[in-house]
């Protein structure tokens, strides 16, 4: 992934790190994301690291490739995917809340 990124954006620096030991300064980011990767961390280390690098009022976002089909702004694109590609979205059946921190009304 890094080599493809480098070919596409050669002037943008790449910083390699681990969610358990982020290579970022204290209170240096407003938004920290883990897309399809939180399960690779040790939450006992990753949570304090996230809190360390986030600025006051910053946000941590974790997501996986599942659909919260009870949220209209997610259902609409999911329906388009189904219509155009014939792929039926699968709702999250893990029993976890489908939208723990959804700011949409």
GROMACS .gro file of C-alpha atoms in nm:
model
  105
    1UNK     CA    1   0.000   0.000   0.000
    2UNK     CA    2   0.283   0.238   0.083
    3UNK     CA    3   0.449   0.185  -0.256
    4UNK     CA    4   0.120   0.252  -0.440
    5UNK     CA    5   0.066   0.563  -0.228
    6UNK     CA    6   0.421   0.677  -0.306
    7UNK     CA    7   0.363   0.631  -0.682
    8UNK     CA    8   0.045   0.835  -0.665
    9UNK     CA    9   0.154   1.106  -0.420
   10UNK     CA   10   0.534   1.112  -0.414
   11UNK     CA   11   0.563   1.437  -0.217
   12UNK     CA   12   0.336   1.337   0.072
   13UNK     CA   13   0.530   1.190   0.364
   14UNK     CA   14   0.444   0.844   0.491
   15UNK     CA   15   0.465   0.785   0.865
   16UNK     CA   16   0.458   0.422   0.969
   17UNK     CA   17   0.343   0.328   1.313
   18UNK     CA   18   0.128   0.111   1.531
   19UNK     CA   19  -0.202   0.188   1.695
   20UNK     CA   20  -0.044   0.074   2.021
   21UNK     CA   21   0.239   0.329   1.994
   22UNK     CA   22   0.142   0.614   1.765
   23UNK     CA   23   0.431   0.810   1.609
   24UNK     CA   24   0.252   1.140   1.676
   25UNK     CA   25   0.305   1.422   1.923
   26UNK     CA   26   0.082   1.471   2.226
   27UNK     CA   27  -0.241   1.660   2.149
   28UNK     CA   28  -0.148   1.687   1.781
   29UNK     CA   29  -0.455   1.560   1.594
   30UNK     CA   30  -0.821   1.653   1.575
   31UNK     CA   31  -0.942   1.329   1.417
   32UNK     CA   32  -0.797   0.980   1.451
   33UNK     CA   33  -0.939   0.692   1.248
   34UNK     CA   34  -0.907   0.317   1.247
   35UNK     CA   35  -1.078   0.177   0.937
   36UNK     CA   36  -1.096  -0.202   0.945
   37UNK     CA   37  -0.797  -0.207   1.181
   38UNK     CA   38  -0.896  -0.155   1.545
   39UNK     CA   39  -0.902  -0.532   1.599
   40UNK     CA   40  -0.524  -0.535   1.532
   41UNK     CA   41  -0.458  -0.316   1.836
   42UNK     CA   42  -0.437  -0.397   2.204
   43UNK     CA   43  -0.704  -0.164   2.349
   44UNK     CA   44  -0.510  -0.144   2.677
   45UNK     CA   45  -0.241   0.040   2.479
   46UNK     CA   46  -0.437   0.187   2.188
   47UNK     CA   47  -0.699   0.373   2.393
   48UNK     CA   48  -0.443   0.567   2.602
   49UNK     CA   49  -0.245   0.636   2.282
   50UNK     CA   50  -0.553   0.775   2.110
   51UNK     CA   51  -0.629   0.995   2.409
   52UNK     CA   52  -0.268   1.112   2.420
   53UNK     CA   53  -0.252   1.229   2.056
   54UNK     CA   54  -0.604   1.375   2.031
   55UNK     CA   55  -0.645   1.745   2.094
   56UNK     CA   56  -0.916   1.847   2.342
   57UNK     CA   57  -1.248   1.798   2.164
   58UNK     CA   58  -1.087   1.563   1.911
   59UNK     CA   59  -1.264   1.253   1.784
   60UNK     CA   60  -1.176   0.887   1.748
   61UNK     CA   61  -1.358   0.699   1.469
   62UNK     CA   62  -1.364   0.321   1.437
   63UNK     CA   63  -1.545   0.148   1.154
   64UNK     CA   64  -1.585  -0.182   0.979
   65UNK     CA   65  -1.730  -0.290   0.646
   66UNK     CA   66  -2.082  -0.348   0.774
   67UNK     CA   67  -2.398  -0.151   0.717
   68UNK     CA   68  -2.612   0.016   0.983
   69UNK     CA   69  -2.928  -0.018   0.776
   70UNK     CA   70  -3.138   0.166   1.033
   71UNK     CA   71  -2.955   0.492   0.941
   72UNK     CA   72  -3.115   0.657   0.634
   73UNK     CA   73  -2.792   0.815   0.509
   74UNK     CA   74  -2.635   0.466   0.506
   75UNK     CA   75  -2.939   0.286   0.369
   76UNK     CA   76  -2.962   0.509   0.059
   77UNK     CA   77  -2.611   0.434  -0.075
   78UNK     CA   78  -2.648   0.068   0.028
   79UNK     CA   79  -2.963   0.052  -0.186
   80UNK     CA   80  -2.774   0.209  -0.479
   81UNK     CA   81  -2.499  -0.052  -0.444
   82UNK     CA   82  -2.761  -0.327  -0.449
   83UNK     CA   83  -2.937  -0.177  -0.752
   84UNK     CA   84  -2.629  -0.115  -0.967
   85UNK     CA   85  -2.411  -0.410  -0.867
   86UNK     CA   86  -2.660  -0.671  -0.752
   87UNK     CA   87  -2.487  -0.695  -0.415
   88UNK     CA   88  -2.718  -0.708  -0.119
   89UNK     CA   89  -2.579  -0.521   0.182
   90UNK     CA   90  -2.563  -0.724   0.499
   91UNK     CA   91  -2.671  -0.558   0.819
   92UNK     CA   92  -2.443  -0.580   1.121
   93UNK     CA   93  -2.569  -0.876   1.320
   94UNK     CA   94  -2.304  -0.865   1.592
   95UNK     CA   95  -2.554  -0.733   1.844
   96UNK     CA   96  -2.350  -0.414   1.890
   97UNK     CA   97  -2.532  -0.082   1.865
   98UNK     CA   98  -2.544   0.012   1.497
   99UNK     CA   99  -2.468   0.376   1.561
  100UNK     CA  100  -2.292   0.442   1.886
  101UNK     CA  101  -2.209   0.804   1.805
  102UNK     CA  102  -2.410   0.909   1.502
  103UNK     CA  103  -2.450   1.289   1.510
  104UNK     CA  104  -2.719   1.285   1.242
  105UNK     CA  105  -3.074   1.348   1.366
   0.00000   0.00000   0.00000
